[in-house]
Amino acid sequence: TTIGFDSLHISATHVDAGCGTSTGSASVQVLSGTGPYRYLWNTGDSINSITNVAGGAYRVTITDALGCSSVNIITISGLGATSVAITGPTNTICAPDTATLCATSGFTSYHWNNGDTTICINTTAAGNYYVTVTDNSGCTAESNHIPVNFYPVPPVSITVNGDTMRVYNGNTFQWYLNGVAIPNATSNVYIATVPGNYQVRITDSNNCGALSSPVQLLLGVDDITSDKFSVFPNPLLSGSWQLNVNDNLLGSLAEVFDAAGRIVFKSQIKAGHSEINLDVAKGVYLLRITSTDGIFAKKLVKL
């Protein structure tokens, strides 16, 4: 006699393993049919209950002694929110840059320890960050913790002595005139040749940068007056500038800079009278004499 398929009834246990657990169990009970019964799970198990399995759907086939069989699906739930991870910067960041941290996607809600409720956060504050998530089963989990650290903004300020501006800290330098980078002005010292607002950007040993406050030179660059030398004709229409120096400046270094701070002339002063012969465009230039008595400067104008 063959018992029909419908005469084999199965009671399946729906197991809620509980939030935060890693495994659960499921079992089936045959209410009718002809025993003994054979069980075959999609896990390969051949008993009426399975344990230590992850959350998800499991299929079991039960066959009675007459060869009738039935298939049932059993779901193990409540294993959500067992793991959430956040990623973020692994190195110290230069202030005032922003650190971005993101959590694993797929959860119903996020609550960071700084009060934010988005999957990713942006912060400029140092601290230890983590997030608590909730899944659609109401289970919660706390992520790993990530420390966020910032290097301080390097201090930068300009000192002014006549036409000469200087910064005393930093590894690299870039000078600006009225907000525009001055080509090749990459020393910690810059000699101004035109009026305007001057700034300098530095980077420190951590490769962090900072821009100084502007220094305004309203009246242009004043000559450093000295009775030790003279230059003529100035302004110069054609020919060469004539340079006269006293004996104290013999052996000194004479340099001429253009408006961008580039050296266009460089020579040692070997005589009381010499020439500065330059084939340059019209404009303002700066003569600087460096000696054991100090540094002396004068504007040179080419008409």
Short mmCIF file of C-alpha atoms in Angstrom, two decimals:
data_model
loop_
_atom_site.label_atom_id
_atom_site.label_comp_id
_atom_site.label_asym_id
_atom_site.label_seq_id
_atom_site.Cartn_x
_atom_site.Cartn_y
_atom_site.Cartn_z
CA THR A 1 0.00 0.00 0.00
CA THR A 2 1.34 3.41 -0.90
CA ILE A 3 0.60 6.33 1.39
CA GLY A 4 0.13 9.57 -0.51
CA PHE A 5 2.45 12.49 -0.17
CA ASP A 6 -0.10 14.55 1.77
CA SER A 7 -0.40 11.95 4.49
CA LEU A 8 3.13 12.71 5.68
CA HIS A 9 2.94 15.74 7.94
CA ILE A 10 5.93 17.57 9.39
CA SER A 11 6.19 20.06 12.21
CA ALA A 12 9.22 22.29 11.63
CA THR A 13 10.81 24.27 14.43
CA HIS A 14 11.59 27.93 13.58
CA VAL A 15 14.57 28.85 15.70
CA ASP A 16 15.55 32.36 16.80
CA ALA A 17 19.13 31.96 17.91
CA GLY A 18 19.25 35.34 19.63
CA CYS A 19 21.10 38.55 18.75
CA GLY A 20 24.83 38.47 18.58
CA THR A 21 25.20 34.68 18.49
CA SER A 22 27.26 33.07 15.77
CA THR A 23 25.31 29.78 15.35
CA GLY A 24 21.83 28.33 15.90
CA SER A 25 19.90 25.06 15.60
CA ALA A 26 16.80 23.70 13.87
CA SER A 27 14.73 20.50 14.20
CA VAL A 28 11.73 18.79 12.58
CA GLN A 29 9.00 16.53 14.04
CA VAL A 30 6.93 14.09 11.92
CA LEU A 31 3.26 14.08 13.01
CA SER A 32 1.99 11.31 10.70
CA GLY A 33 3.19 8.78 8.20
CA THR A 34 4.82 5.42 8.66
CA GLY A 35 8.05 5.20 10.58
CA PRO A 36 10.88 4.82 10.84
CA TYR A 37 11.90 8.03 9.06
CA ARG A 38 15.02 9.05 7.21
CA TYR A 39 16.25 12.64 7.28
CA LEU A 40 18.52 14.40 4.82
CA TRP A 41 19.52 18.04 5.25
CA ASN A 42 21.16 20.20 2.63
CA THR A 43 24.09 20.33 5.07
CA GLY A 44 24.55 16.54 4.59
CA ASP A 45 23.29 15.73 8.08
CA SER A 46 20.91 12.74 8.42
CA ILE A 47 19.32 13.37 11.82
CA ASN A 48 16.13 15.14 12.81
CA SER A 49 17.91 18.21 14.21
CA ILE A 50 20.97 20.24 13.30
CA THR A 51 23.02 22.51 15.54
CA ASN A 52 25.88 24.99 15.32
CA VAL A 53 24.83 26.35 11.94
CA ALA A 54 24.83 29.94 10.76
CA GLY A 55 21.71 31.94 10.19
CA GLY A 56 19.80 31.29 6.95
CA ALA A 57 17.38 28.90 5.26
CA TYR A 58 17.91 25.12 5.54
CA ARG A 59 16.17 22.39 3.53
CA VAL A 60 15.35 18.98 5.00
CA THR A 61 13.87 15.98 3.18
CA ILE A 62 12.01 13.37 5.30
CA THR A 63 11.20 9.93 3.90
CA ASP A 64 9.03 7.38 5.68
CA ALA A 65 9.20 3.57 5.63
CA LEU A 66 6.86 3.40 2.62
CA GLY A 67 9.07 5.69 0.55
CA CYS A 68 6.84 8.75 0.82
CA SER A 69 8.75 11.97 1.32
CA SER A 70 8.24 15.61 2.04
CA VAL A 71 10.53 18.65 1.86
CA ASN A 72 10.47 21.56 4.27
CA ILE A 73 12.45 24.78 4.63
CA ILE A 74 13.47 25.94 8.11
CA THR A 75 14.87 29.39 8.77
CA ILE A 76 17.34 30.21 11.50
CA SER A 77 17.06 33.88 12.31
CA GLY A 78 18.35 36.29 14.95
CA LEU A 79 22.00 36.01 13.94
CA GLY A 80 22.17 39.55 12.63
CA ALA A 81 24.45 42.35 13.78
CA THR A 82 27.16 39.95 14.78
CA SER A 83 29.88 41.95 13.04
CA VAL A 84 30.36 45.52 11.88
CA ALA A 85 33.65 47.12 10.91
CA ILE A 86 34.68 50.72 10.31
CA THR A 87 37.51 51.95 8.14
CA GLY A 88 39.37 55.22 8.47
CA PRO A 89 42.77 56.87 8.24
CA THR A 90 45.72 54.78 9.35
CA ASN A 91 48.13 57.71 9.60
CA THR A 92 48.11 61.00 11.45
CA ILE A 93 46.40 63.73 9.40
CA CYS A 94 47.48 67.31 8.91
CA ALA A 95 45.10 69.79 10.49
CA PRO A 96 42.77 71.27 9.35
CA ASP A 97 42.17 68.40 6.90
CA THR A 98 39.16 66.11 7.40
CA ALA A 99 39.22 62.45 8.42
CA THR A 100 36.56 60.22 6.81
CA LEU A 101 35.36 57.03 8.55
CA CYS A 102 32.85 54.57 7.06
CA ALA A 103 30.98 51.57 8.49
CA THR A 104 29.87 48.33 6.88
CA SER A 105 26.73 48.86 4.79
CA GLY A 106 23.43 46.99 5.06
CA PHE A 107 22.24 47.92 8.56
CA THR A 108 19.03 49.67 9.48
CA SER A 109 20.58 52.41 11.62
CA TYR A 110 23.97 53.75 12.66
CA HIS A 111 24.90 55.68 15.78
CA TRP A 112 28.46 56.95 16.13
CA ASN A 113 29.97 57.84 19.46
CA ASN A 114 30.15 61.49 18.33
CA GLY A 115 26.37 61.56 17.76
CA ASP A 116 26.31 61.19 13.95
CA THR A 117 23.82 58.75 12.44
CA THR A 118 25.13 58.29 8.88
CA ILE A 119 27.06 55.36 7.44
CA CYS A 120 30.12 57.60 6.94
CA ILE A 121 31.28 60.55 9.01
CA ASN A 122 33.74 63.38 8.43
CA THR A 123 35.57 64.86 11.39
CA THR A 124 38.27 67.41 12.13
CA ALA A 125 38.48 66.44 15.81
CA ALA A 126 40.99 63.97 17.22
CA GLY A 127 39.59 61.09 19.25
CA ASN A 128 38.65 57.41 19.40
CA TYR A 129 35.73 56.61 17.04
CA TYR A 130 33.32 53.67 16.81
CA VAL A 131 29.73 53.02 15.69
CA THR A 132 26.82 50.98 17.02
CA VAL A 133 24.55 49.48 14.34
CA THR A 134 21.07 47.97 14.41
CA ASP A 135 19.78 45.45 11.84
CA ASN A 136 16.22 44.74 10.68
CA SER A 137 15.81 42.14 13.43
CA GLY A 138 16.54 44.74 16.09
CA CYS A 139 19.93 43.23 16.88
CA THR A 140 22.80 45.63 17.63
CA ALA A 141 26.57 45.41 17.46
CA GLU A 142 29.48 47.72 18.22
CA SER A 143 32.29 48.15 15.72
CA ASN A 144 36.02 48.17 16.15
CA HIS A 145 37.54 51.39 17.49
CA ILE A 146 39.72 53.65 15.33
CA PRO A 147 41.90 56.42 16.80
CA VAL A 148 42.10 59.61 14.74
CA ASN A 149 45.06 61.93 15.28
CA PHE A 150 46.00 65.27 13.75
CA TYR A 151 49.32 67.05 13.38
CA PRO A 152 48.98 70.71 14.48
CA VAL A 153 48.97 73.51 11.93
CA PRO A 154 52.60 74.65 11.67
CA PRO A 155 53.18 78.21 12.91
CA VAL A 156 54.12 80.68 10.20
CA SER A 157 54.68 84.44 10.35
CA ILE A 158 56.69 86.95 8.35
CA THR A 159 59.23 89.37 9.76
CA VAL A 160 59.96 92.49 7.73
CA ASN A 161 63.16 94.51 7.63
CA GLY A 162 62.86 97.21 4.97
CA ASP A 163 62.25 95.31 1.74
CA THR A 164 63.40 91.94 3.09
CA MET A 165 60.84 89.43 4.38
CA ARG A 166 61.80 86.27 6.21
CA VAL A 167 60.24 83.21 7.85
CA TYR A 168 62.15 81.21 10.45
CA ASN A 169 60.54 77.78 10.32
CA GLY A 170 59.49 75.36 7.62
CA ASN A 171 61.01 72.88 5.19
CA THR A 172 59.64 74.30 1.93
CA PHE A 173 58.47 77.78 1.00
CA GLN A 174 56.38 79.54 -1.63
CA TRP A 175 55.86 83.31 -1.65
CA TYR A 176 52.74 85.02 -2.98
CA LEU A 177 52.05 88.56 -4.17
CA ASN A 178 48.38 89.61 -4.04
CA GLY A 179 47.34 85.95 -3.83
CA VAL A 180 49.37 84.81 -6.86
CA ALA A 181 52.39 82.53 -6.47
CA ILE A 182 55.65 84.28 -7.34
CA PRO A 183 57.66 82.04 -9.71
CA ASN A 184 60.85 80.63 -8.22
CA ALA A 185 60.27 82.44 -4.90
CA THR A 186 60.93 79.34 -2.81
CA SER A 187 63.44 80.51 -0.21
CA ASN A 188 62.75 81.42 3.40
CA VAL A 189 63.84 84.97 2.48
CA TYR A 190 62.19 87.18 -0.15
CA ILE A 191 63.16 90.72 -1.16
CA ALA A 192 60.12 92.69 -2.30
CA THR A 193 60.42 94.94 -5.33
CA VAL A 194 56.85 96.18 -5.77
CA PRO A 195 54.10 97.21 -3.36
CA GLY A 196 51.33 94.78 -2.51
CA ASN A 197 50.17 92.06 -0.11
CA TYR A 198 52.77 89.37 0.49
CA GLN A 199 52.21 85.92 1.97
CA VAL A 200 54.22 82.72 2.26
CA ARG A 201 53.10 79.10 2.43
CA ILE A 202 55.35 76.67 4.29
CA THR A 203 55.41 72.94 4.86
CA ASP A 204 56.95 71.37 7.94
CA SER A 205 58.72 68.06 8.60
CA ASN A 206 55.32 66.27 8.67
CA ASN A 207 54.56 67.66 5.19
CA CYS A 208 51.79 69.76 6.72
CA GLY A 209 51.25 73.21 5.25
CA ALA A 210 50.18 76.64 6.45
CA LEU A 211 49.70 80.04 4.82
CA SER A 212 50.82 83.17 6.63
CA SER A 213 48.72 86.24 7.20
CA PRO A 214 49.31 88.90 4.53
CA VAL A 215 51.98 91.56 4.98
CA GLN A 216 51.09 94.79 3.21
CA LEU A 217 53.80 97.00 1.74
CA LEU A 218 51.89 100.15 0.82
CA LEU A 219 54.62 102.46 -0.41
CA GLY A 220 56.75 100.00 -2.28
CA VAL A 221 60.25 99.11 -1.24
CA ASP A 222 62.42 101.72 0.44
CA ASP A 223 66.11 101.77 -0.31
CA ILE A 224 68.43 101.06 2.56
CA THR A 225 70.37 104.30 2.58
CA SER A 226 74.12 104.05 2.89
CA ASP A 227 77.16 106.21 2.25
CA LYS A 228 79.12 103.10 1.38
CA PHE A 229 77.96 102.88 -2.24
CA SER A 230 76.09 104.69 -5.01
CA VAL A 231 74.48 103.63 -8.29
CA PHE A 232 73.89 105.86 -11.33
CA PRO A 233 72.20 106.67 -13.60
CA ASN A 234 69.04 105.53 -11.91
CA PRO A 235 66.54 105.32 -13.56
CA LEU A 236 68.50 103.91 -16.47
CA LEU A 237 67.38 104.57 -20.04
CA SER A 238 70.18 102.73 -21.81
CA GLY A 239 73.65 101.38 -21.19
CA SER A 240 74.81 100.12 -17.81
CA TRP A 241 74.41 101.10 -14.20
CA GLN A 242 77.61 102.44 -12.66
CA LEU A 243 78.45 101.18 -9.18
CA ASN A 244 80.79 103.01 -6.83
CA VAL A 245 81.70 101.50 -3.46
CA ASN A 246 84.08 102.41 -0.65
CA ASP A 247 86.93 100.18 0.40
CA ASN A 248 84.85 98.43 3.07
CA LEU A 249 82.69 96.81 0.37
CA LEU A 250 85.53 95.46 -1.74
CA GLY A 251 85.18 91.69 -2.00
CA SER A 252 81.44 91.87 -1.27
CA LEU A 253 78.80 90.06 -3.32
CA ALA A 254 76.57 92.12 -5.62
CA GLU A 255 73.29 90.56 -6.78
CA VAL A 256 70.42 91.95 -8.85
CA PHE A 257 66.92 90.45 -8.56
CA ASP A 258 63.96 90.88 -10.88
CA ALA A 259 60.37 91.49 -9.68
CA ALA A 260 59.81 87.73 -9.29
CA GLY A 261 62.82 87.41 -6.98
CA ARG A 262 65.03 85.69 -9.57
CA ILE A 263 68.73 86.51 -9.71
CA VAL A 264 69.61 88.20 -13.01
CA PHE A 265 73.11 89.40 -12.05
CA LYS A 266 75.72 88.14 -9.62
CA SER A 267 79.32 89.25 -9.23
CA GLN A 268 82.01 89.91 -6.64
CA ILE A 269 82.93 93.58 -6.23
CA LYS A 270 86.64 93.79 -7.00
CA ALA A 271 87.09 97.54 -7.58
CA GLY A 272 85.79 100.83 -6.28
CA HIS A 273 84.08 101.44 -9.61
CA SER A 274 82.37 98.77 -11.73
CA GLU A 275 79.46 98.35 -14.09
CA ILE A 276 76.24 96.41 -13.84
CA ASN A 277 75.60 95.52 -17.45
CA LEU A 278 72.22 93.86 -17.91
CA ASP A 279 70.17 93.21 -21.01
CA VAL A 280 66.82 93.27 -19.23
CA ALA A 281 63.31 94.49 -19.90
CA LYS A 282 61.83 97.69 -18.51
CA GLY A 283 60.88 97.44 -14.89
CA VAL A 284 62.02 97.57 -11.29
CA TYR A 285 64.99 95.55 -10.10
CA LEU A 286 66.74 95.25 -6.78
CA LEU A 287 70.48 95.52 -6.13
CA ARG A 288 71.65 93.73 -2.99
CA ILE A 289 75.18 93.97 -1.66
CA THR A 290 76.16 91.42 0.97
CA SER A 291 79.25 92.29 2.96
CA THR A 292 80.85 91.78 6.34
CA ASP A 293 79.38 95.17 7.30
CA GLY A 294 75.84 94.02 6.58
CA ILE A 295 73.36 93.79 3.72
CA PHE A 296 72.60 96.87 1.61
CA ALA A 297 69.92 97.26 -1.03
CA LYS A 298 68.78 99.73 -3.65
CA LYS A 299 66.03 99.77 -6.26
CA LEU A 300 67.16 99.93 -9.87
CA VAL A 301 64.73 101.20 -12.49
CA LYS A 302 65.09 100.40 -16.19
CA LEU A 303 63.12 102.76 -18.45
#
